[in-house]
Amino acid sequence: MPTNVTAEYLAAEEEYRNAKTIPEKIRALEKMYATVPKHKGTEKLRLQIKRKLAELRKELEKQRQMKKGGGGPSLSVRKEGAAQIVLAGLPNVGKSSLMKALTNVDADVADYAFTTVEPIPGMMHHKDVQIQLVEVPGLVEGAALGKGMGPQLLSVIRNADAIAIVVDLSQDPVKQLETLLKEFERAGIKLNKRRPRVEIKRTAMGGIVINGQENIKGDINEVMKMLREERIHSAEITVKEPVTLEEFADALDESLVWRRAIIIANKGDAPGSRENYEKLVEAYGDRFKIIPVSAKRKIQLDKLKDELYELAGIIRVFTKSPGEEPAYPPVPLKKGSTVMDLAERIHKDFAKNFRYARVWGKSVKFPGQRVGADHVLEDGDIVEIHAR
């Protein structure tokens, strides 16, 4: 046992020893992780708790799949448009009102919880592109541990390209967000973070080779132990940036997803909303972009559309033929896309027979600059592809 642990940690440890079910064990381990002192002497303990949590979550999901037997209720929304963004929040925070205002979808709106009982998709047209919004029914505390339709709803959220978290400014938004973030963490959804840059290439033989080992800030024996637990016995591993042991564990955990997220602070016209908004910004403003709106009075919805477009992580690229004007509508691509990505989107023959392209826009030094297939495009660029 580590030295100088708190009474809260000891109580949580006792709770874990007495836990009978997986959800009970997960709750106790979460308390242990939250209360263990954070210093170098407890680094291995924190890692052990985190790894055990990951193991229990996988076991819980396996149990659900076996119980469902492939024939139980499942929810999914086919992706359409340039990107898919989910609107997620607790019950009765105004998600349906937002969906109706942003997409004109025929969503039921009422002042009571659980008006929406299944995911509702709709299209938001903005800046010449279509972005799919999906309203997810209200999440509740314990959703990731099996309460209600929680696991199915969180599966829809995991599958989306990005997440817009909706909170109600007429109530305590900090408490709402704490509840939601706990469920996202339990479901293996990492928000506004990126997967640590650890590349793992399994090999047929040769054992474990670690390139960039100096970037691992911790005991290398713990790293080898993690690899054995993941049944990785022969691989070339490249650590491309400084990582802690916990970050290395996250890089190994294939069940985790990494998503961009913003907070939509709805009901900004309600009494006390300004004070609640300020509390929310103080608590989470450094981690999330927070947009105060009123779906009911249609306040700040144009700004919200701009923020959702930015959250989608897309660019608009216009194509043209030699001697002609740019074609409309533009082609939506993910940020960081290249000329070859565009060529492949247009037609496989353009990609196969590509010679060069001419580009007008922010990504080039002068209009009509000749570029190669790996040239990275920017929003609003005009591209003229030349093929054999």
GROMACS .gro file of C-alpha atoms in nm:
model
  388
    1MET     CA    1   0.000   0.000   0.000
    2PRO     CA    2   0.128   0.350  -0.081
    3THR     CA    3   0.214   0.581   0.204
    4ASN     CA    4   0.011   0.890   0.293
    5VAL     CA    5  -0.315   0.774   0.135
    6THR     CA    6  -0.627   0.957   0.244
    7ALA     CA    7  -0.917   0.823   0.448
    8GLU     CA    8  -1.134   0.863   0.136
    9TYR     CA    9  -0.898   0.637  -0.058
   10LEU     CA   10  -0.905   0.370   0.214
   11ALA     CA   11  -1.286   0.382   0.222
   12ALA     CA   12  -1.298   0.343  -0.158
   13GLU     CA   13  -1.052   0.053  -0.139
   14GLU     CA   14  -1.276  -0.120   0.116
   15GLU     CA   15  -1.575  -0.054  -0.109
   16TYR     CA   16  -1.390  -0.221  -0.397
   17ARG     CA   17  -1.307  -0.529  -0.187
   18ASN     CA   18  -1.675  -0.567  -0.094
   19ALA     CA   19  -1.809  -0.500  -0.446
   20LYS     CA   20  -2.003  -0.790  -0.600
   21THR     CA   21  -2.086  -0.663  -0.950
   22ILE     CA   22  -1.875  -0.505  -1.223
   23PRO     CA   23  -2.058  -0.167  -1.202
   24GLU     CA   24  -1.995  -0.162  -0.825
   25LYS     CA   25  -1.626  -0.238  -0.880
   26ILE     CA   26  -1.599   0.035  -1.144
   27ARG     CA   27  -1.757   0.295  -0.914
   28ALA     CA   28  -1.520   0.201  -0.631
   29LEU     CA   29  -1.212   0.210  -0.856
   30GLU     CA   30  -1.315   0.551  -0.988
   31LYS     CA   31  -1.326   0.678  -0.629
   32MET     CA   32  -0.986   0.523  -0.561
   33TYR     CA   33  -0.835   0.689  -0.867
   34ALA     CA   34  -0.988   1.026  -0.777
   35THR     CA   35  -0.861   1.018  -0.419
   36VAL     CA   36  -0.516   0.858  -0.451
   37PRO     CA   37  -0.244   1.118  -0.382
   38LYS     CA   38  -0.077   1.233  -0.705
   39HIS     CA   39   0.300   1.211  -0.671
   40LYS     CA   40   0.580   0.999  -0.814
   41GLY     CA   41   0.543   0.739  -0.540
   42THR     CA   42   0.184   0.659  -0.645
   43GLU     CA   43   0.246   0.655  -1.021
   44LYS     CA   44   0.235   0.275  -1.045
   45LEU     CA   45  -0.076   0.258  -0.828
   46ARG     CA   46  -0.262   0.508  -1.048
   47LEU     CA   47  -0.160   0.310  -1.353
   48GLN     CA   48  -0.280  -0.018  -1.197
   49ILE     CA   49  -0.619   0.136  -1.113
   50LYS     CA   50  -0.654   0.277  -1.462
   51ARG     CA   51  -0.565  -0.054  -1.626
   52LYS     CA   52  -0.810  -0.240  -1.401
   53LEU     CA   53  -1.083   0.008  -1.493
   54ALA     CA   54  -1.017  -0.049  -1.864
   55GLU     CA   55  -1.027  -0.426  -1.810
   56LEU     CA   56  -1.359  -0.409  -1.620
   57ARG     CA   57  -1.520  -0.185  -1.883
   58LYS     CA   58  -1.426  -0.430  -2.156
   59GLU     CA   59  -1.562  -0.717  -1.945
   60LEU     CA   60  -1.888  -0.527  -1.887
   61GLU     CA   61  -1.928  -0.468  -2.260
   62LYS     CA   62  -1.855  -0.836  -2.331
   63GLN     CA   63  -2.126  -0.936  -2.083
   64ARG     CA   64  -2.375  -0.703  -2.251
   65GLN     CA   65  -2.299  -0.848  -2.594
   66MET     CA   66  -2.342  -1.204  -2.466
   67LYS     CA   67  -2.664  -1.112  -2.289
   68LYS     CA   68  -2.795  -0.939  -2.599
   69GLY     CA   69  -2.704  -1.240  -2.812
   70GLY     CA   70  -2.714  -1.030  -3.124
   71GLY     CA   71  -3.091  -0.993  -3.103
   72GLY     CA   72  -3.138  -0.722  -2.841
   73PRO     CA   73  -3.211  -0.355  -2.894
   74SER     CA   74  -2.946  -0.161  -3.081
   75LEU     CA   75  -2.927   0.192  -3.214
   76SER     CA   76  -2.730   0.329  -3.504
   77VAL     CA   77  -2.746   0.629  -3.735
   78ARG     CA   78  -2.598   0.603  -4.083
   79LYS     CA   79  -2.356   0.885  -4.150
   80GLU     CA   80  -2.455   1.133  -4.418
   81GLY     CA   81  -2.331   1.474  -4.523
   82ALA     CA   82  -1.983   1.616  -4.468
   83ALA     CA   83  -1.965   1.515  -4.100
   84GLN     CA   84  -2.183   1.379  -3.819
   85ILE     CA   85  -2.214   1.571  -3.491
   86VAL     CA   86  -2.424   1.444  -3.200
   87LEU     CA   87  -2.616   1.667  -2.959
   88ALA     CA   88  -2.579   1.498  -2.620
   89GLY     CA   89  -2.694   1.603  -2.275
   90LEU     CA   90  -2.908   1.519  -1.977
   91PRO     CA   91  -3.288   1.496  -2.022
   92ASN     CA   92  -3.489   1.814  -2.081
   93VAL     CA   93  -3.201   2.052  -2.159
   94GLY     CA   94  -3.347   2.166  -2.492
   95LYS     CA   95  -3.180   1.935  -2.745
   96SER     CA   96  -3.502   1.892  -2.946
   97SER     CA   97  -3.556   2.268  -2.965
   98LEU     CA   98  -3.201   2.310  -3.092
   99MET     CA   99  -3.246   2.038  -3.352
  100LYS     CA  100  -3.565   2.200  -3.477
  101ALA     CA  101  -3.402   2.544  -3.494
  102LEU     CA  102  -3.083   2.424  -3.664
  103THR     CA  103  -3.219   2.168  -3.909
  104ASN     CA  104  -3.598   2.222  -3.935
  105VAL     CA  105  -3.639   1.853  -3.857
  106ASP     CA  106  -3.981   1.763  -3.718
  107ALA     CA  107  -3.870   1.691  -3.359
  108ASP     CA  108  -4.113   1.668  -3.066
  109VAL     CA  109  -4.055   1.954  -2.823
  110ALA     CA  110  -4.199   1.948  -2.470
  111ASP     CA  111  -4.111   2.071  -2.120
  112TYR     CA  112  -4.068   1.726  -1.972
  113ALA     CA  113  -3.790   1.469  -1.971
  114PHE     CA  114  -3.744   1.190  -2.228
  115THR     CA  115  -3.950   1.351  -2.505
  116THR     CA  116  -3.698   1.196  -2.747
  117VAL     CA  117  -3.680   0.817  -2.720
  118GLU     CA  118  -3.442   0.736  -3.009
  119PRO     CA  119  -3.169   0.921  -3.199
  120ILE     CA  120  -3.306   1.175  -3.448
  121PRO     CA  121  -3.088   1.282  -3.744
  122GLY     CA  122  -3.125   1.606  -3.935
  123MET     CA  123  -2.922   1.811  -4.184
  124MET     CA  124  -2.781   2.155  -4.110
  125HIS     CA  125  -2.698   2.347  -4.429
  126HIS     CA  126  -2.419   2.596  -4.364
  127LYS     CA  127  -2.146   2.751  -4.576
  128ASP     CA  128  -2.248   2.547  -4.882
  129VAL     CA  129  -2.219   2.209  -4.708
  130GLN     CA  130  -2.452   1.968  -4.530
  131ILE     CA  131  -2.357   1.865  -4.176
  132GLN     CA  132  -2.557   1.588  -4.011
  133LEU     CA  133  -2.673   1.659  -3.657
  134VAL     CA  134  -2.803   1.372  -3.444
  135GLU     CA  135  -3.008   1.436  -3.132
  136VAL     CA  136  -2.942   1.162  -2.877
  137PRO     CA  137  -3.203   1.095  -2.605
  138GLY     CA  138  -3.114   1.226  -2.261
  139LEU     CA  139  -2.833   1.047  -2.079
  140VAL     CA  140  -2.866   0.973  -1.708
  141GLU     CA  141  -2.615   0.903  -1.435
  142GLY     CA  142  -2.502   0.541  -1.465
  143ALA     CA  143  -2.574   0.528  -1.840
  144ALA     CA  144  -2.233   0.376  -1.922
  145LEU     CA  145  -2.285   0.110  -1.653
  146GLY     CA  146  -2.606  -0.014  -1.812
  147LYS     CA  147  -2.881   0.215  -1.685
  148GLY     CA  148  -3.166   0.255  -1.932
  149MET     CA  149  -3.056   0.258  -2.294
  150GLY     CA  150  -2.726   0.420  -2.186
  151PRO     CA  151  -2.481   0.179  -2.355
  152GLN     CA  152  -2.667   0.198  -2.687
  153LEU     CA  153  -2.687   0.578  -2.675
  154LEU     CA  154  -2.318   0.607  -2.589
  155SER     CA  155  -2.240   0.378  -2.882
  156VAL     CA  156  -2.409   0.630  -3.114
  157ILE     CA  157  -2.204   0.909  -2.954
  158ARG     CA  158  -1.878   0.713  -2.990
  159ASN     CA  159  -1.946   0.663  -3.360
  160ALA     CA  160  -1.997   1.033  -3.438
  161ASP     CA  161  -1.724   1.259  -3.576
  162ALA     CA  162  -1.769   1.516  -3.299
  163ILE     CA  163  -1.986   1.595  -2.995
  164ALA     CA  164  -2.187   1.904  -2.902
  165ILE     CA  165  -2.267   1.876  -2.530
  166VAL     CA  166  -2.590   2.057  -2.440
  167VAL     CA  167  -2.640   2.196  -2.088
  168ASP     CA  168  -2.929   2.394  -1.938
  169LEU     CA  169  -2.832   2.736  -1.799
  170SER     CA  170  -3.150   2.754  -1.591
  171GLN     CA  171  -3.005   2.473  -1.375
  172ASP     CA  172  -2.654   2.408  -1.241
  173PRO     CA  173  -2.455   2.353  -1.564
  174VAL     CA  174  -2.134   2.254  -1.383
  175LYS     CA  175  -2.307   1.964  -1.211
  176GLN     CA  176  -2.469   1.860  -1.541
  177LEU     CA  177  -2.133   1.857  -1.716
  178GLU     CA  178  -1.966   1.663  -1.435
  179THR     CA  179  -2.229   1.391  -1.472
  180LEU     CA  180  -2.190   1.376  -1.850
  181LEU     CA  181  -1.809   1.376  -1.846
  182LYS     CA  182  -1.809   1.086  -1.601
  183GLU     CA  183  -2.029   0.882  -1.836
  184PHE     CA  184  -1.814   0.971  -2.138
  185GLU     CA  185  -1.500   0.865  -1.950
  186ARG     CA  186  -1.665   0.539  -1.845
  187ALA     CA  187  -1.759   0.477  -2.209
  188GLY     CA  188  -1.402   0.533  -2.324
  189ILE     CA  189  -1.471   0.866  -2.497
  190LYS     CA  190  -1.181   1.112  -2.466
  191LEU     CA  191  -1.283   1.472  -2.533
  192ASN     CA  192  -1.062   1.743  -2.684
  193LYS     CA  193  -0.755   1.529  -2.646
  194ARG     CA  194  -0.564   1.327  -2.902
  195ARG     CA  195  -0.428   0.977  -2.890
  196PRO     CA  196  -0.065   0.980  -2.771
  197ARG     CA  197   0.176   0.943  -3.061
  198VAL     CA  198   0.282   0.588  -2.996
  199GLU     CA  199   0.304   0.371  -3.308
  200ILE     CA  200   0.278  -0.006  -3.264
  201LYS     CA  201   0.364  -0.246  -3.548
  202ARG     CA  202   0.326  -0.611  -3.458
  203THR     CA  203   0.593  -0.840  -3.600
  204ALA     CA  204   0.613  -1.216  -3.649
  205MET     CA  205   0.933  -1.246  -3.447
  206GLY     CA  206   1.212  -1.045  -3.287
  207GLY     CA  207   1.052  -0.961  -2.953
  208ILE     CA  208   0.981  -0.605  -2.840
  209VAL     CA  209   1.181  -0.321  -2.995
  210ILE     CA  210   1.112   0.028  -2.859
  211ASN     CA  211   1.229   0.330  -3.059
  212GLY     CA  212   1.227   0.659  -2.869
  213GLN     CA  213   1.242   0.485  -2.533
  214GLU     CA  214   1.380   0.806  -2.379
  215ASN     CA  215   1.036   0.963  -2.436
  216ILE     CA  216   0.874   0.727  -2.184
  217LYS     CA  217   0.854   0.906  -1.849
  218GLY     CA  218   0.839   0.606  -1.619
  219ASP     CA  219   0.960   0.256  -1.540
  220ILE     CA  220   1.022   0.062  -1.861
  221ASN     CA  221   0.937  -0.259  -1.673
  222GLU     CA  222   0.582  -0.130  -1.634
  223VAL     CA  223   0.568  -0.074  -2.011
  224MET     CA  224   0.677  -0.433  -2.077
  225LYS     CA  225   0.417  -0.554  -1.828
  226MET     CA  226   0.145  -0.361  -2.011
  227LEU     CA  227   0.252  -0.508  -2.343
  228ARG     CA  228   0.237  -0.862  -2.201
  229GLU     CA  229  -0.111  -0.794  -2.061
  230GLU     CA  230  -0.219  -0.683  -2.410
  231ARG     CA  231  -0.062  -1.001  -2.552
  232ILE     CA  232   0.190  -0.805  -2.753
  233HIS     CA  233   0.505  -1.020  -2.750
  234SER     CA  234   0.673  -0.917  -3.073
  235ALA     CA  235   0.643  -0.565  -3.210
  236GLU     CA  236   0.831  -0.253  -3.316
  237ILE     CA  237   0.708   0.038  -3.103
  238THR     CA  238   0.793   0.399  -3.182
  239VAL     CA  239   0.728   0.661  -2.914
  240LYS     CA  240   0.715   0.990  -3.104
  241GLU     CA  241   0.662   1.228  -2.812
  242PRO     CA  242   0.711   1.237  -2.433
  243VAL     CA  243   0.446   1.021  -2.263
  244THR     CA  244   0.369   0.917  -1.908
  245LEU     CA  245   0.291   0.556  -1.823
  246GLU     CA  246  -0.081   0.639  -1.816
  247GLU     CA  247  -0.059   0.801  -2.158
  248PHE     CA  248   0.123   0.495  -2.292
  249ALA     CA  249  -0.160   0.282  -2.150
  250ASP     CA  250  -0.414   0.501  -2.335
  251ALA     CA  251  -0.221   0.453  -2.660
  252LEU     CA  252  -0.245   0.075  -2.612
  253ASP     CA  253  -0.618   0.077  -2.532
  254GLU     CA  254  -0.796   0.018  -2.863
  255SER     CA  255  -1.138   0.063  -2.698
  256LEU     CA  256  -1.080   0.438  -2.652
  257VAL     CA  257  -1.208   0.696  -2.902
  258TRP     CA  258  -1.089   1.056  -2.925
  259ARG     CA  259  -1.346   1.321  -3.019
  260ARG     CA  260  -1.362   1.698  -3.054
  261ALA     CA  261  -1.634   1.860  -2.843
  262ILE     CA  262  -1.793   2.196  -2.762
  263ILE     CA  263  -2.052   2.297  -2.504
  264ILE     CA  264  -2.383   2.451  -2.608
  265ALA     CA  265  -2.513   2.643  -2.305
  266ASN     CA  266  -2.887   2.653  -2.383
  267LYS     CA  267  -3.168   2.856  -2.221
  268GLY     CA  268  -2.946   3.162  -2.199
  269ASP     CA  269  -3.259   3.376  -2.161
  270ALA     CA  270  -3.363   3.207  -1.833
  271PRO     CA  271  -3.339   3.382  -1.492
  272GLY     CA  272  -2.995   3.325  -1.338
  273SER     CA  273  -2.847   3.207  -1.668
  274ARG     CA  274  -2.572   3.471  -1.674
  275GLU     CA  275  -2.441   3.367  -1.332
  276ASN     CA  276  -2.458   3.000  -1.427
  277TYR     CA  277  -2.278   3.070  -1.754
  278GLU     CA  278  -1.995   3.245  -1.568
  279LYS     CA  279  -1.961   2.946  -1.332
  280LEU     CA  280  -1.944   2.714  -1.632
  281VAL     CA  281  -1.675   2.922  -1.802
  282GLU     CA  282  -1.473   2.936  -1.480
  283ALA     CA  283  -1.490   2.558  -1.438
  284TYR     CA  284  -1.450   2.439  -1.798
  285GLY     CA  285  -1.367   2.737  -2.019
  286ASP     CA  286  -1.005   2.632  -2.057
  287ARG     CA  287  -1.101   2.286  -2.189
  288PHE     CA  288  -1.412   2.356  -2.400
  289LYS     CA  289  -1.540   2.631  -2.625
  290ILE     CA  290  -1.873   2.733  -2.468
  291ILE     CA  291  -2.148   2.894  -2.677
  292PRO     CA  292  -2.443   3.047  -2.487
  293VAL     CA  293  -2.768   3.033  -2.688
  294SER     CA  294  -3.144   3.032  -2.656
  295ALA     CA  295  -3.311   2.784  -2.889
  296LYS     CA  296  -3.653   2.909  -2.780
  297ARG     CA  297  -3.582   3.272  -2.875
  298LYS     CA  298  -3.335   3.184  -3.152
  299ILE     CA  299  -3.053   3.384  -2.991
  300GLN     CA  300  -2.692   3.324  -3.114
  301LEU     CA  301  -2.795   3.043  -3.350
  302ASP     CA  302  -2.593   3.184  -3.643
  303LYS     CA  303  -2.282   3.187  -3.424
  304LEU     CA  304  -2.363   2.833  -3.312
  305LYS     CA  305  -2.380   2.718  -3.674
  306ASP     CA  306  -2.035   2.869  -3.733
  307GLU     CA  307  -1.900   2.685  -3.429
  308LEU     CA  308  -2.057   2.354  -3.534
  309TYR     CA  309  -1.904   2.397  -3.879
  310GLU     CA  310  -1.564   2.454  -3.717
  311LEU     CA  311  -1.620   2.154  -3.486
  312ALA     CA  312  -1.691   1.932  -3.788
  313GLY     CA  313  -1.327   1.973  -3.892
  314ILE     CA  314  -1.398   2.013  -4.262
  315ILE     CA  315  -1.291   2.240  -4.546
  316ARG     CA  316  -1.470   2.337  -4.868
  317VAL     CA  317  -1.274   2.293  -5.190
  318PHE     CA  318  -1.401   2.415  -5.527
  319THR     CA  319  -1.302   2.234  -5.845
  320LYS     CA  320  -1.267   2.378  -6.194
  321SER     CA  321  -1.181   2.273  -6.546
  322PRO     CA  322  -0.920   2.468  -6.747
  323GLY     CA  323  -1.065   2.793  -6.882
  324GLU     CA  324  -1.390   2.759  -6.684
  325GLU     CA  325  -1.536   2.904  -6.364
  326PRO     CA  326  -1.526   2.704  -6.037
  327ALA     CA  327  -1.801   2.442  -6.006
  328TYR     CA  328  -2.070   2.461  -5.739
  329PRO     CA  329  -2.130   2.320  -5.479
  330PRO     CA  330  -1.784   2.275  -5.324
  331VAL     CA  331  -1.644   1.937  -5.223
  332PRO     CA  332  -1.627   1.896  -4.841
  333LEU     CA  333  -1.307   1.733  -4.716
  334LYS     CA  334  -1.153   1.671  -4.375
  335LYS     CA  335  -0.900   1.928  -4.256
  336GLY     CA  336  -0.552   1.824  -4.361
  337SER     CA  337  -0.673   1.666  -4.688
  338THR     CA  338  -0.443   1.669  -4.990
  339VAL     CA  339  -0.491   1.719  -5.362
  340MET     CA  340  -0.487   1.339  -5.400
  341ASP     CA  341  -0.768   1.306  -5.144
  342LEU     CA  342  -0.970   1.544  -5.361
  343ALA     CA  343  -0.884   1.353  -5.679
  344GLU     CA  344  -1.000   1.027  -5.520
  345ARG     CA  345  -1.326   1.189  -5.414
  346ILE     CA  346  -1.397   1.315  -5.765
  347HIS     CA  347  -1.323   0.995  -5.957
  348LYS     CA  348  -1.080   0.706  -5.932
  349ASP     CA  349  -0.949   0.785  -6.281
  350PHE     CA  350  -0.838   1.131  -6.169
  351ALA     CA  351  -0.635   0.971  -5.891
  352LYS     CA  352  -0.496   0.696  -6.113
  353ASN     CA  353  -0.391   0.929  -6.395
  354PHE     CA  354  -0.297   1.233  -6.187
  355ARG     CA  355  -0.017   1.455  -6.323
  356TYR     CA  356  -0.039   1.781  -6.130
  357ALA     CA  357  -0.286   2.042  -6.011
  358ARG     CA  358  -0.314   2.419  -6.012
  359VAL     CA  359  -0.447   2.584  -5.696
  360TRP     CA  360  -0.591   2.925  -5.615
  361GLY     CA  361  -0.642   3.013  -5.249
  362LYS     CA  362  -0.489   3.031  -4.903
  363SER     CA  363  -0.277   2.716  -4.935
  364VAL     CA  364  -0.054   2.854  -5.214
  365LYS     CA  365   0.190   3.143  -5.247
  366PHE     CA  366   0.042   3.276  -5.572
  367PRO     CA  367  -0.276   3.219  -5.777
  368GLY     CA  368  -0.269   2.915  -6.004
  369GLN     CA  369   0.040   2.767  -5.842
  370ARG     CA  370   0.132   2.424  -5.974
  371VAL     CA  371   0.136   2.161  -5.697
  372GLY     CA  372   0.177   1.788  -5.652
  373ALA     CA  373  -0.053   1.518  -5.514
  374ASP     CA  374   0.060   1.562  -5.153
  375HIS     CA  375  -0.016   1.936  -5.137
  376VAL     CA  376  -0.234   2.010  -4.831
  377LEU     CA  377  -0.546   2.212  -4.913
  378GLU     CA  378  -0.720   2.484  -4.712
  379ASP     CA  379  -1.079   2.605  -4.683
  380GLY     CA  380  -1.199   2.789  -4.994
  381ASP     CA  381  -0.923   2.667  -5.227
  382ILE     CA  382  -0.998   2.630  -5.598
  383VAL     CA  383  -0.832   2.328  -5.758
  384GLU     CA  384  -0.779   2.243  -6.124
  385ILE     CA  385  -0.662   1.883  -6.166
  386HIS     CA  386  -0.459   1.780  -6.471
  387ALA     CA  387  -0.451   1.410  -6.555
  388ARG     CA  388  -0.301   1.203  -6.829
   0.00000   0.00000   0.00000
